[in-house]
XYZ file of N, CA, C and O in Angstrom:
356
model
N -27.283 -21.646 -5.165
C -26.164 -20.968 -4.522
C -24.970 -20.975 -5.439
O -24.760 -21.897 -6.224
N -24.117 -19.948 -5.341
C -22.931 -19.829 -6.165
C -21.762 -20.652 -5.665
O -20.704 -20.655 -6.246
N -21.932 -21.348 -4.555
C -20.843 -22.160 -4.039
C -19.957 -21.392 -3.093
O -20.271 -20.303 -2.645
N -18.825 -21.993 -2.803
C -17.862 -21.434 -1.862
C -16.841 -20.606 -2.638
O -15.886 -21.147 -3.188
N -17.061 -19.285 -2.680
C -16.269 -18.431 -3.561
C -15.877 -17.129 -2.862
O -16.676 -16.539 -2.139
N -14.644 -16.693 -3.120
C -14.212 -15.342 -2.774
C -13.696 -14.730 -4.069
O -12.807 -15.281 -4.707
N -14.263 -13.604 -4.481
C -13.811 -12.911 -5.682
C -13.614 -11.438 -5.346
O -14.558 -10.771 -4.935
N -12.372 -10.967 -5.486
C -12.048 -9.570 -5.194
C -11.349 -8.948 -6.399
O -10.905 -9.651 -7.301
N -11.240 -7.620 -6.387
C -10.554 -6.912 -7.459
C -9.913 -5.653 -6.900
O -10.299 -5.161 -5.836
N -8.928 -5.138 -7.617
C -8.278 -3.892 -7.234
C -9.191 -2.721 -7.597
O -9.668 -2.638 -8.724
N -9.430 -1.833 -6.646
C -10.249 -0.644 -6.904
C -9.602 0.220 -7.984
O -10.264 0.749 -8.862
N -8.276 0.367 -7.912
C -7.541 1.165 -8.897
C -7.069 0.252 -10.015
O -6.381 -0.731 -9.760
N -7.410 0.564 -11.257
C -6.979 -0.295 -12.364
C -5.458 -0.303 -12.510
O -4.786 0.673 -12.181
N -4.948 -1.417 -12.991
C -3.518 -1.537 -13.260
C -3.264 -0.955 -14.648
O -3.997 -1.238 -15.597
N -2.219 -0.145 -14.775
C -1.916 0.524 -16.036
C -1.628 -0.481 -17.145
O -1.023 -1.525 -16.912
N -2.049 -0.142 -18.344
C -1.771 -0.967 -19.521
C -0.343 -0.748 -19.997
O 0.265 0.286 -19.744
N 0.165 -1.735 -20.708
C 1.453 -1.645 -21.407
C 2.640 -1.359 -20.504
O 3.574 -0.662 -20.899
N 2.607 -1.876 -19.276
C 3.779 -1.780 -18.420
C 3.807 -2.997 -17.505
O 2.764 -3.519 -17.120
N 5.020 -3.459 -17.211
C 5.168 -4.597 -16.317
C 4.868 -4.159 -14.893
O 5.263 -3.079 -14.469
N 4.169 -5.010 -14.156
C 3.942 -4.760 -12.732
C 4.232 -6.039 -11.966
O 4.121 -7.147 -12.491
N 4.610 -5.868 -10.728
C 4.793 -6.984 -9.820
C 3.510 -7.070 -9.009
O 3.185 -6.157 -8.247
N 2.765 -8.122 -9.223
C 1.466 -8.298 -8.571
C 1.556 -9.464 -7.608
O 2.007 -10.548 -7.965
N 1.148 -9.248 -6.371
C 1.087 -10.350 -5.415
C -0.239 -10.291 -4.671
O -0.818 -9.227 -4.468
N -0.695 -11.465 -4.308
C -1.977 -11.606 -3.613
C -1.759 -12.527 -2.432
O -1.138 -13.585 -2.560
N -2.252 -12.114 -1.277
C -2.152 -12.956 -0.089
C -3.551 -13.233 0.457
O -4.496 -12.474 0.206
N -3.647 -14.314 1.201
C -4.916 -14.686 1.838
C -4.591 -15.198 3.231
O -3.715 -16.052 3.398
N -5.288 -14.708 4.237
C -4.950 -15.042 5.618
C -5.695 -16.241 6.191
O -5.531 -16.578 7.351
N -6.531 -16.897 5.392
C -7.244 -18.078 5.863
C -8.488 -17.767 6.673
O -9.101 -18.662 7.257
N -8.911 -16.511 6.701
C -10.040 -16.085 7.540
C -11.412 -16.502 7.003
O -12.412 -16.296 7.659
N -11.453 -17.062 5.795
C -12.702 -17.453 5.137
C -13.576 -16.253 4.778
O -14.787 -16.367 4.626
N -12.952 -15.065 4.637
C -13.675 -13.861 4.237
C -12.871 -13.111 3.181
O -11.635 -13.218 3.123
N -13.548 -12.334 2.364
C -12.879 -11.566 1.316
C -11.923 -10.525 1.895
O -10.910 -10.214 1.272
N -12.201 -9.996 3.081
C -11.300 -8.998 3.662
C -9.960 -9.618 4.051
O -9.000 -8.904 4.319
N -9.879 -10.945 4.061
C -8.613 -11.634 4.315
C -7.716 -11.702 3.096
O -6.589 -12.175 3.172
N -8.207 -11.213 1.947
C -7.406 -11.181 0.723
C -6.773 -9.799 0.590
O -7.446 -8.789 0.744
N -5.489 -9.770 0.334
C -4.774 -8.504 0.124
C -4.133 -8.549 -1.256
O -3.593 -9.571 -1.676
N -4.188 -7.435 -1.974
C -3.558 -7.305 -3.284
C -2.467 -6.245 -3.179
O -2.691 -5.171 -2.619
N -1.292 -6.565 -3.713
C -0.162 -5.647 -3.726
C 0.272 -5.427 -5.169
O 0.429 -6.385 -5.924
N 0.430 -4.171 -5.567
C 0.926 -3.818 -6.894
C 2.266 -3.117 -6.697
O 2.337 -2.100 -6.010
N 3.313 -3.712 -7.248
C 4.679 -3.202 -7.077
C 5.020 -3.004 -5.602
O 5.643 -2.024 -5.211
N 4.575 -3.948 -4.776
C 4.899 -3.935 -3.354
C 4.027 -3.057 -2.488
O 4.219 -2.990 -1.277
N 3.056 -2.366 -3.070
C 2.188 -1.454 -2.317
C 0.787 -2.047 -2.218
O 0.182 -2.413 -3.227
N 0.263 -2.133 -1.006
C -1.089 -2.638 -0.794
C -2.099 -1.704 -1.453
O -1.993 -0.487 -1.328
N -3.064 -2.280 -2.170
C -4.091 -1.475 -2.826
C -5.459 -1.818 -2.246
O -5.675 -2.908 -1.715
N -6.387 -0.894 -2.348
C -7.752 -1.122 -1.869
C -8.436 -2.143 -2.762
O -8.255 -2.149 -3.977
N -9.238 -3.012 -2.135
C -9.953 -4.022 -2.911
C -11.450 -3.770 -2.884
O -11.978 -3.175 -1.955
N -12.100 -4.219 -3.941
C -13.547 -4.296 -3.994
C -13.917 -5.768 -3.910
O -13.098 -6.642 -4.217
N -15.111 -6.054 -3.489
C -15.546 -7.443 -3.309
C -16.713 -7.735 -4.244
O -17.733 -7.056 -4.198
N -16.516 -8.737 -5.125
C -17.608 -9.205 -5.979
C -18.435 -10.254 -5.242
O -19.652 -10.177 -5.188
N -17.757 -11.268 -4.701
C -18.440 -12.388 -4.051
C -17.699 -12.738 -2.768
O -16.472 -12.812 -2.754
N -18.433 -12.987 -1.689
C -17.839 -13.364 -0.404
C -18.715 -14.445 0.241
O -19.418 -14.190 1.203
N -18.689 -15.647 -0.344
C -19.553 -16.729 0.144
C -18.750 -17.963 0.530
O -19.246 -19.075 0.448
N -17.502 -17.783 0.958
C -16.651 -18.924 1.280
C -17.148 -19.657 2.519
O -17.416 -19.049 3.544
N -17.271 -20.969 2.405
C -17.570 -21.832 3.547
C -16.802 -23.130 3.360
O -16.568 -23.571 2.236
N -16.398 -23.738 4.451
C -15.772 -25.054 4.346
C -14.268 -25.010 4.183
O -13.575 -24.388 4.957
N -13.787 -25.646 3.128
C -12.357 -25.841 2.931
C -11.910 -25.363 1.553
O -12.715 -25.312 0.623
N -10.638 -25.043 1.425
C -10.081 -24.672 0.122
C -9.629 -25.911 -0.648
O -9.263 -25.821 -1.802
N -9.646 -27.054 -0.011
C -9.240 -28.286 -0.679
C -10.319 -28.675 -1.679
O -11.487 -28.794 -1.337
N -9.922 -28.836 -2.947
C -10.877 -29.205 -3.982
C -10.143 -29.888 -5.130
O -8.922 -29.984 -5.125
N -10.885 -30.336 -6.111
C -10.296 -31.018 -7.261
C -10.309 -30.159 -8.519
O -9.942 -30.625 -9.584
N -10.715 -28.910 -8.389
C -10.797 -28.028 -9.558
C -9.438 -27.394 -9.838
O -8.675 -27.111 -8.926
N -9.123 -27.131 -11.110
C -7.838 -26.504 -11.427
C -7.805 -25.039 -11.004
O -8.831 -24.365 -11.009
N -6.618 -24.576 -10.639
C -6.412 -23.173 -10.311
C -6.359 -22.382 -11.614
O -5.687 -22.776 -12.562
N -7.075 -21.270 -11.678
C -7.068 -20.424 -12.867
C -6.555 -19.048 -12.487
O -7.054 -18.431 -11.552
N -5.548 -18.572 -13.210
C -5.023 -17.221 -13.016
C -5.378 -16.388 -14.235
O -5.159 -16.809 -15.362
N -5.952 -15.223 -14.009
C -6.243 -14.324 -15.118
C -7.524 -14.631 -15.859
O -7.702 -14.231 -17.001
N -8.447 -15.330 -15.224
C -9.701 -15.595 -15.915
C -10.688 -16.361 -15.065
O -10.376 -16.811 -13.974
N -11.894 -16.482 -15.586
C -12.956 -17.248 -14.952
C -13.602 -18.130 -16.013
O -14.663 -17.813 -16.551
N -12.967 -19.256 -16.359
C -13.449 -20.086 -17.466
C -14.745 -20.832 -17.177
O -15.375 -21.322 -18.099
N -15.177 -20.895 -15.928
C -16.372 -21.660 -15.593
C -17.662 -20.872 -15.785
O -18.742 -21.424 -15.658
N -17.558 -19.600 -16.095
C -18.752 -18.788 -16.322
C -19.398 -19.166 -17.655
O -18.750 -19.688 -18.556
N -20.675 -18.857 -17.798
C -21.362 -19.095 -19.067
C -20.643 -18.365 -20.196
O -20.458 -18.902 -21.280
N -20.226 -17.135 -19.938
C -19.403 -16.370 -20.874
C -18.053 -16.148 -20.197
O -17.891 -15.197 -19.435
N -17.085 -17.049 -20.442
C -15.800 -16.966 -19.733
C -15.117 -15.618 -19.891
O -15.172 -14.999 -20.949
N -14.492 -15.158 -18.802
C -13.744 -13.905 -18.796
C -12.259 -14.224 -18.686
O -11.859 -15.040 -17.871
N -11.437 -13.573 -19.508
C -9.996 -13.745 -19.434
C -9.311 -12.396 -19.506
O -9.736 -11.518 -20.253
N -8.239 -12.243 -18.736
C -7.457 -11.009 -18.775
C -6.710 -10.942 -20.094
O -6.283 -11.960 -20.635
N -6.556 -9.738 -20.606
C -5.806 -9.527 -21.838
C -4.405 -9.068 -21.449
O -4.167 -7.897 -21.238
N -3.495 -10.007 -21.306
C -2.136 -9.676 -20.897
C -1.307 -10.933 -20.788
O -1.733 -12.010 -21.185
N -0.124 -10.802 -20.239
C 0.793 -11.924 -20.109
C 1.231 -12.062 -18.662
O 1.385 -11.073 -17.955
N 1.446 -13.294 -18.256
C 2.002 -13.584 -16.941
C 3.397 -14.129 -17.177
O 3.581 -15.126 -17.882
N 4.397 -13.464 -16.594
C 5.777 -13.848 -16.843
C 6.264 -14.907 -15.852
O 6.838 -15.899 -16.242
N 6.052 -14.695 -14.581
C 6.546 -15.611 -13.547
C 5.423 -15.836 -12.541
O 4.764 -14.888 -12.131
N 5.228 -17.086 -12.173
C 4.199 -17.414 -11.188
C 4.822 -18.235 -10.069
O 5.542 -19.189 -10.337
N 4.547 -17.870 -8.834
C 4.974 -18.643 -7.672
C 3.782 -18.787 -6.740
O 3.089 -17.816 -6.466
N 3.564 -19.986 -6.273
C 2.529 -20.226 -5.276
C 3.231 -20.735 -4.026
O 3.933 -21.744 -4.068
N 3.030 -20.025 -2.935
C 3.717 -20.356 -1.683
C 2.660 -20.627 -0.621
O 1.761 -19.811 -0.419
N 2.752 -21.764 0.022
C 1.838 -22.077 1.126
C 2.613 -22.116 2.424
O 3.781 -22.485 2.449
N 1.968 -21.697 3.476
C 2.638 -21.695 4.776
C 1.788 -22.379 5.798
O 0.623 -22.386 5.760
């Protein structure tokens, strides 16, 4: 099994060579449809790679933004992250 994972992506690609305000929310529903992606404040359609979440989000693994280093062939985004905020409610 691939474990407890939710992996989603924006259906519409983000333009290269321009700054964007990207935000992602999760409603705690334990499903990929509970993840919302906003580009410059506008909700975008998502595609779902993996939707196998079970259990809890509490874990000891580091949070990774812009990549998947645990894969056999790690994937990383080619770009820069200027400001990061993580807000829990």
